[in-house]
Short mmCIF file of C-alpha atoms in Angstrom, two decimals:
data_model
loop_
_atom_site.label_atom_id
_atom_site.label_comp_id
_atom_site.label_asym_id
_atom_site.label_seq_id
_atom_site.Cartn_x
_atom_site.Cartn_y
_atom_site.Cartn_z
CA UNK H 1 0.00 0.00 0.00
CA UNK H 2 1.11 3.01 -1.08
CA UNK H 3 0.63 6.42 0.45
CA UNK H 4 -0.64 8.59 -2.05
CA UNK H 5 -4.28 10.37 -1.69
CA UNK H 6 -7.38 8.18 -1.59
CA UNK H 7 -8.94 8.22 -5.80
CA UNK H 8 -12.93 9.48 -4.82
CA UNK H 9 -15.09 7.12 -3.52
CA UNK H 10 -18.60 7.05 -4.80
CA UNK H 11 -20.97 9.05 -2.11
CA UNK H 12 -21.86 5.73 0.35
CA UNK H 13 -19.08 3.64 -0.56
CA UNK H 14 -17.33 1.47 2.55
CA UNK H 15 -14.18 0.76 2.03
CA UNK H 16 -12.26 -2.17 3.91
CA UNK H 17 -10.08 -1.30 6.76
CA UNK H 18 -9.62 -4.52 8.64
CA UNK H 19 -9.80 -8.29 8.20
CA UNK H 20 -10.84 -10.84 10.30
CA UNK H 21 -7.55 -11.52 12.23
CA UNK H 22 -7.04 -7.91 12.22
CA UNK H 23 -10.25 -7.19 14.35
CA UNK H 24 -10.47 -10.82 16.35
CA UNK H 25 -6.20 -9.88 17.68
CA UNK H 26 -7.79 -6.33 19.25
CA UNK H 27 -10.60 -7.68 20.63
CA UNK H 28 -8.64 -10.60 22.24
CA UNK H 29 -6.21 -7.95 23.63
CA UNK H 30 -8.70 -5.49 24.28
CA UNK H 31 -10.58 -8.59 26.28
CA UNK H 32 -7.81 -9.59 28.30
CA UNK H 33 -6.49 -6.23 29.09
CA UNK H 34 -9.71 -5.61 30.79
CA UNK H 35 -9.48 -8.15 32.92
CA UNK H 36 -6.27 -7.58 33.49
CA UNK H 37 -7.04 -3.49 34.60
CA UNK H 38 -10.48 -5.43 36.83
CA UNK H 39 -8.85 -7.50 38.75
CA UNK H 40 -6.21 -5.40 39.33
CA UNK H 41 -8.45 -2.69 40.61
CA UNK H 42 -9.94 -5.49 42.80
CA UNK H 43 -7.10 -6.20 44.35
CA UNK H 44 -5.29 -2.41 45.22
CA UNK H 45 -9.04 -0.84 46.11
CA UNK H 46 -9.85 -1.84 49.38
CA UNK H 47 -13.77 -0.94 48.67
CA UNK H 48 -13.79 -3.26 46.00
CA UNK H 49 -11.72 -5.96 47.48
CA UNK H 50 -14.03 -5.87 50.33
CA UNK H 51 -17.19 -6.50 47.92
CA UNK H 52 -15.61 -9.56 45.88
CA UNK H 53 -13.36 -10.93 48.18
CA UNK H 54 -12.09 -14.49 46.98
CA UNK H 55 -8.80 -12.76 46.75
CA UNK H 56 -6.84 -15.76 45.93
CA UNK H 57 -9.03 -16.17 43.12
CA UNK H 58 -8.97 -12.92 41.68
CA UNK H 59 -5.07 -13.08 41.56
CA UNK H 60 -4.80 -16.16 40.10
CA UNK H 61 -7.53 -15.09 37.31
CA UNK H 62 -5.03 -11.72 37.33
CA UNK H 63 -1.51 -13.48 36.78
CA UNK H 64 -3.41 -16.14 34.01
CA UNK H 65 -5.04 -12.89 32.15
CA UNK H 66 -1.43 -11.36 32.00
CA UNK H 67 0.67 -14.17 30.92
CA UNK H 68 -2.09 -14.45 28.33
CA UNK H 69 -1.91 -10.98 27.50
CA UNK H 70 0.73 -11.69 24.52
CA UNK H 71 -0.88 -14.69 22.67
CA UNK H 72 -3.28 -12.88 20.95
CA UNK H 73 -0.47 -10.71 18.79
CA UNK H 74 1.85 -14.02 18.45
CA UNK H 75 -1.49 -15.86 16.77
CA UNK H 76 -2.31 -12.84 14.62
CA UNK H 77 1.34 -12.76 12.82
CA UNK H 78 0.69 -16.14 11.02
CA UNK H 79 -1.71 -13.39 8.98
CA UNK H 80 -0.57 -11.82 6.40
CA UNK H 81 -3.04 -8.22 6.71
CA UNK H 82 -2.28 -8.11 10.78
CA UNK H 83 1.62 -7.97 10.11
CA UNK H 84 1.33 -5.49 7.00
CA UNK H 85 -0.67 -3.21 9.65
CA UNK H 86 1.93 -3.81 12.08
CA UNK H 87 4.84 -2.66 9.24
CA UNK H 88 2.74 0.10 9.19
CA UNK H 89 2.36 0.86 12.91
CA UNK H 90 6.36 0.68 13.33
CA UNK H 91 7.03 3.27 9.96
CA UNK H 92 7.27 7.17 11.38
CA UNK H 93 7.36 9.52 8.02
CA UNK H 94 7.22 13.42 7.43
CA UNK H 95 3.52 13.48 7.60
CA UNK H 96 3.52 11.74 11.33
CA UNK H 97 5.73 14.79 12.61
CA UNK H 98 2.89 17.08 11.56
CA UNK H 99 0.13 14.96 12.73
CA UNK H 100 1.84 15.32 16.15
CA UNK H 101 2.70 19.08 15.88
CA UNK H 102 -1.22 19.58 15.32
CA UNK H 103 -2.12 17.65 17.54
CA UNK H 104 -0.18 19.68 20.35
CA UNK H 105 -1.51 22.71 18.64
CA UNK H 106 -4.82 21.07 19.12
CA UNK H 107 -5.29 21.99 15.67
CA UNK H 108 -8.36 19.52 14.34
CA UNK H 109 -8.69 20.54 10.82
CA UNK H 110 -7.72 17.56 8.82
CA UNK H 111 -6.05 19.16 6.20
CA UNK H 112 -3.51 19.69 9.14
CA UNK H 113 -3.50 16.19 10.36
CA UNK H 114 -2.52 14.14 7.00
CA UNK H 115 -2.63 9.99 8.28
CA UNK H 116 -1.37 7.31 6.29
CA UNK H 117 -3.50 3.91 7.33
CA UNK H 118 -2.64 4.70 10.89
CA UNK H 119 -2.43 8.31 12.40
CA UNK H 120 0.84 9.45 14.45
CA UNK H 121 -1.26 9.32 17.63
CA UNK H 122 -2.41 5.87 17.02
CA UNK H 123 1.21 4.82 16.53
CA UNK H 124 2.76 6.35 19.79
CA UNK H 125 -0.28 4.38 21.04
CA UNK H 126 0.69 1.48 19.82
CA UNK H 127 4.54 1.21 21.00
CA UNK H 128 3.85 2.11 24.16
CA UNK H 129 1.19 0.07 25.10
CA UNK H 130 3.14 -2.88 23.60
CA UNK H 131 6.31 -2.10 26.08
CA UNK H 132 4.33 -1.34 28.46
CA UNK H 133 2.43 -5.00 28.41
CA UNK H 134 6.34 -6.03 27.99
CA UNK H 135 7.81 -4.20 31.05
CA UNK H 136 4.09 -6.02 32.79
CA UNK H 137 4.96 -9.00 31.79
CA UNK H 138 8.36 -9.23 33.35
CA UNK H 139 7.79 -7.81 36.30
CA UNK H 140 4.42 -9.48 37.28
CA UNK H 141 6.89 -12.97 36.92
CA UNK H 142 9.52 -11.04 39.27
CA UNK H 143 6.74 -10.63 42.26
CA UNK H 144 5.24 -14.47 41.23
CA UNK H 145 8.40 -16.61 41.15
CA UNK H 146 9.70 -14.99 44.18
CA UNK H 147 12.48 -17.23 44.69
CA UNK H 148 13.94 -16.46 41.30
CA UNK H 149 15.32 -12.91 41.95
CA UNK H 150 16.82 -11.49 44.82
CA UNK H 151 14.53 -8.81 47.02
CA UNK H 152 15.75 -5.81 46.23
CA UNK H 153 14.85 -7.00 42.60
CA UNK H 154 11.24 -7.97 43.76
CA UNK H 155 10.94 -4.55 45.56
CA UNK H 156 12.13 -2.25 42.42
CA UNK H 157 9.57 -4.39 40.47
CA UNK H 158 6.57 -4.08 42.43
CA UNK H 159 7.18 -0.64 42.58
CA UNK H 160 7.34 -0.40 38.96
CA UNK H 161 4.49 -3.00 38.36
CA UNK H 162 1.93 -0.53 40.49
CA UNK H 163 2.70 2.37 38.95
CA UNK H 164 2.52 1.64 35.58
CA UNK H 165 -0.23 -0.12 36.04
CA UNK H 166 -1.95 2.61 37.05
CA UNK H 167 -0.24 5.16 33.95
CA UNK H 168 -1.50 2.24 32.15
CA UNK H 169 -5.31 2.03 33.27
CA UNK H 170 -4.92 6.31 32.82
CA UNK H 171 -4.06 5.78 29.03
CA UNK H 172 -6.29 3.21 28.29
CA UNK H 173 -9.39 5.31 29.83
CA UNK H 174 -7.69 8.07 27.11
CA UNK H 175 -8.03 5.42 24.42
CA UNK H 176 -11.36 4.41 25.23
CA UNK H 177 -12.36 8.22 25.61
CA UNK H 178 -10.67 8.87 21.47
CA UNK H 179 -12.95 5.52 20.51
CA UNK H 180 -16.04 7.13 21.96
CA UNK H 181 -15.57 9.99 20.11
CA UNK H 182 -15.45 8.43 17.23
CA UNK H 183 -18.25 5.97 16.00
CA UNK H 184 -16.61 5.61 12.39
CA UNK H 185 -13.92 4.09 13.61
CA UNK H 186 -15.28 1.84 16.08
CA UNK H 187 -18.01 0.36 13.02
CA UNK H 188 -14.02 -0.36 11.50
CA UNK H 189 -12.76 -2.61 13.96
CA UNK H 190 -16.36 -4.13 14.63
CA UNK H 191 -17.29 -4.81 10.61
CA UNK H 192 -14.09 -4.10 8.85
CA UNK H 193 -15.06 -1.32 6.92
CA UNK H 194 -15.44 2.43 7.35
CA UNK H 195 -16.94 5.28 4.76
CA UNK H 196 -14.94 6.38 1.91
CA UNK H 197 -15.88 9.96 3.24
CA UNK H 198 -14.27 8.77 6.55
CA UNK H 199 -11.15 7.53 5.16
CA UNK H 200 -10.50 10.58 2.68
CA UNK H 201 -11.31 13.08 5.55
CA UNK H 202 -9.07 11.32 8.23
CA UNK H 203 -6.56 9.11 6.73
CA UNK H 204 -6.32 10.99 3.24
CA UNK H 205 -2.65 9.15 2.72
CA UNK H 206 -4.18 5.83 3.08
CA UNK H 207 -4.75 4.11 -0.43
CA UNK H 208 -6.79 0.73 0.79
#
């Protein structure tokens, strides 16, 4: 794909944004990092600890969710479409840079905010939350294998563990909030298509 401006698309037209394994990878994650962000809250909220209890339950169901929290990307690169979208995730160009500097502008005009398939926001998105699931991942097996690293090790990674949990649960509340705000691309990742209006007017790079 090639990023040159959309050709018109008759008034009506869908075009397709997303396969199958495309849309079944984020809802897996998207699934799983829920519970993840639940049980967690379970656990650190004393309210809410007090009203489900079963604690040893809810960690086990926490520590499962997590280690789980990876499979869904490893299955999806056996497909073709989810790792050309993730070559285009990873690829910064000119046109990112001033996505970003409108975006700090707050500058919504699209002619301001050219996108190839995937916008500079979504991007930055994307890298973080994957090393931040990474940096999760290795320290949640720090505090559950206990006698695997020494305790100053344990300490420095529960410390880290909390805290980005909660950064994490703050920018996924962010995400949620852009998703809200945007119906079009929701109907994408839930049927696979969006308007050609849609497309032109906020990824007007993207040729599909």
């Amino acid at each position: 794909m090639s990023l040159r401006a959309e050709t018109p698309a008759p008034p009506g037209a869908r075009v397709r944004r997303f396969g199958r394994s495309q849309r079944w990878v984020h809802r897996a994650t998207a699934a799983l990092m829920g519970v993840c962000v639940v049980t967690a809250a379970v656990l650190y909220i004393p309210q809410l600890a007090v009203m489900v209890g079963r604690r040893a339950l809810v960690v086990r169901v926490h520590e499962c969710a997590g280690l789980a929290l990876p499979v869904p990307v490893l299955l999806g690169l056996v497909s073709r479409g989810f790792r050309a979208d993730l070559r285009f995730l990873n690829r910064f160009g000119p046109h990112d840079r001033l996505w970003l500097r409108a975006a700090l502008r707050r500058d919504r005009r699209p002619a301001s905010r050219p996108a190839g398939k995937f916008n500079a926001g979504q991007k930055v998105y994307a890298a973080w939350i994957a090393g931040a699931t990474l940096v999760m991942l290795g320290t949640g097996l720090m505090m559950w294998f206990t006698r695997l690293t020494p305790l100053l090790w344990r300490t420095s990674a529960t410390f880290v563990h909390d805290w980005l949990a909660l950064t994490i649960g703050v920018v996924l509340a962010g995400h949620i909030g852009m998703a809200l705000g945007d119906p079009e691309a929701r109907r994408g990742l839930r049927t696979g298509s969006v308007s050609g209006e849609w497309a032109k007017r906020e990824h007007s790079l993207w040729r599909p």
